[in-house]
Coordinates of C-alpha atoms in Angstrom, one line a residue:
M1094 CA 46.0 71.5 89.4
T1095 CA 44.0 73.3 86.0
T1096 CA 43.6 76.8 86.3
C1097 CA 41.3 79.7 84.4
T1098 CA 40.6 83.1 84.4
R1099 CA 38.6 86.1 83.8
K1100 CA 38.9 89.0 82.7
L1101 CA 37.2 92.6 84.3
E1102 CA 37.4 96.1 83.9
F1103 CA 36.5 99.1 84.9
D1104 CA 37.1 102.6 84.8
A1105 CA 38.9 104.0 87.5
G1106 CA 40.4 107.6 88.7
H1107 CA 43.0 108.4 92.1
R1108 CA 45.6 110.2 92.6
L1109 CA 49.1 109.4 94.4
L1110 CA 49.8 111.2 97.7
G1111 CA 54.0 111.8 98.0
H1112 CA 54.5 111.0 94.1
E1113 CA 57.2 112.8 92.4
S1114 CA 55.5 113.5 88.7
L1115 CA 52.1 113.0 86.5
C1116 CA 50.4 110.9 89.4
A1117 CA 50.8 113.1 92.5
H1118 CA 47.2 114.3 90.2
N1119 CA 43.9 113.1 90.2
H1120 CA 43.8 111.7 86.6
G1121 CA 41.6 108.2 85.7
H1122 CA 41.8 104.7 83.6
R1123 CA 40.8 101.7 82.5
Y1124 CA 41.9 99.7 84.3
V1125 CA 41.5 95.3 83.4
A1126 CA 41.9 92.8 85.9
E1127 CA 42.3 89.8 85.4
V1128 CA 41.2 87.2 87.9
T1129 CA 42.8 83.5 87.9
C1130 CA 41.4 80.6 89.9
E1131 CA 42.6 77.4 90.8
A1132 CA 40.8 74.0 91.8
P1133 CA 40.2 70.8 91.0
L1134 CA 38.1 70.3 87.5
D1135 CA 33.6 69.6 89.1
S1136 CA 31.5 67.4 88.7
V1137 CA 31.6 68.7 84.9
G1138 CA 34.9 69.7 84.1
R1139 CA 35.9 72.7 84.9
V1140 CA 37.8 74.9 88.1
I1141 CA 34.5 77.6 88.1
D1142 CA 32.3 79.1 85.5
F1143 CA 33.4 82.1 83.9
S1144 CA 30.3 83.6 85.0
A1145 CA 30.9 83.4 88.2
I1146 CA 33.7 85.4 88.7
K1147 CA 31.9 88.1 86.5
A1148 CA 29.0 87.8 89.2
K1149 CA 31.0 87.7 92.3
A1150 CA 34.3 89.8 91.6
G1151 CA 32.3 91.7 88.5
D1152 CA 29.2 92.9 90.7
W1153 CA 31.9 93.8 93.8
I1154 CA 34.6 95.8 91.3
A1155 CA 30.7 97.6 89.9
E1156 CA 29.6 99.1 92.7
H1157 CA 32.6 100.0 94.5
W1158 CA 35.1 101.4 91.3
D1159 CA 33.0 101.7 88.6
H1160 CA 33.4 105.2 88.0
A1161 CA 34.7 106.1 90.7
T1162 CA 37.6 107.4 93.1
I1163 CA 40.0 105.1 94.7
A1164 CA 42.0 107.2 97.6
N1165 CA 44.8 106.6 99.9
A1166 CA 42.7 106.6 103.7
N1167 CA 45.4 109.3 105.0
D1168 CA 45.1 111.3 102.1
L1169 CA 42.8 114.1 103.4
V1170 CA 43.3 117.0 101.5
Y1171 CA 41.9 115.2 98.5
L1172 CA 38.9 112.8 100.6
T1173 CA 38.0 116.6 101.3
A1174 CA 38.3 118.4 97.8
L1175 CA 35.9 114.7 96.6
E1176 CA 33.0 115.9 99.7
A1177 CA 33.1 119.1 98.4
M1178 CA 32.5 117.9 94.7
G1179 CA 29.4 116.0 96.0
E1180 CA 31.7 113.1 94.8
D1181 CA 29.8 109.6 96.1
R1182 CA 31.5 106.6 94.7
V1183 CA 34.7 107.2 96.7
Y1184 CA 36.9 104.2 98.1
R1185 CA 39.2 104.1 100.7
L1186 CA 42.2 102.3 100.4
D1187 CA 45.1 102.1 103.2
G1188 CA 47.7 103.1 101.2
N1189 CA 48.2 103.9 98.3
P1190 CA 45.5 103.0 95.0
T1191 CA 48.7 102.5 93.1
A1192 CA 48.2 99.4 90.9
E1193 CA 49.9 97.1 93.6
N1194 CA 47.1 97.4 96.2
I1195 CA 44.5 98.0 94.0
A1196 CA 45.2 94.6 93.2
A1197 CA 46.1 93.6 96.6
E1198 CA 43.0 94.5 97.7
L1199 CA 41.3 92.2 94.8
L1200 CA 43.1 89.3 95.5
S1201 CA 41.7 89.8 99.3
V1202 CA 38.4 90.5 98.4
A1203 CA 37.8 88.2 95.8
R1204 CA 39.3 85.1 97.6
L1205 CA 37.0 85.8 100.4
L1206 CA 34.1 86.0 97.4
L1207 CA 34.7 83.0 95.7
A1208 CA 35.0 80.6 97.8
P1209 CA 36.1 78.1 98.3
I1210 CA 37.2 77.7 95.2
R1211 CA 41.3 79.0 95.5
V1212 CA 42.5 83.1 94.0
V1213 CA 45.7 82.3 92.8
K1214 CA 46.5 85.6 90.8
I1215 CA 45.2 88.5 90.6
R1216 CA 47.2 90.5 86.5
L1217 CA 45.9 94.7 87.5
W1218 CA 47.6 96.4 83.9
E1219 CA 46.1 100.4 84.8
T1220 CA 47.4 100.8 81.1
P1221 CA 48.2 99.2 77.8
N1222 CA 51.6 99.0 78.4
C1223 CA 51.2 98.4 82.2
W1224 CA 50.6 96.0 84.5
V1225 CA 51.5 93.8 87.8
D1226 CA 51.1 90.7 89.5
V1227 CA 50.1 90.0 93.2
E1228 CA 50.0 86.2 94.1

């Protein structure tokens, strides 16, 4: 079976509730997500057109995460502060918005958006030197 991967980039802020160091503070990243799909080749000879990944998963990212805050739904102090500042681009995640949890969320969303194409992996770069893979 053949795979193909599309890279999607976005900027988002977060903090990690209960983190032992600097990530406990509000900060942001230039995330890079790699969405890897697998399927039998179509009549054109592709797994999926790269533009379809961008149109579906990329548009979802732009709507929900780009220039937004990804927050732990249980971090009520943070959510209250964001609301008091008038921040309306807040995505509530079940659990801390770690790279691992953000990648897992994107895997779930991309699988729904790109079906019947199989999304087999999300690689999420949090920094140029740090990434996670979720399969």
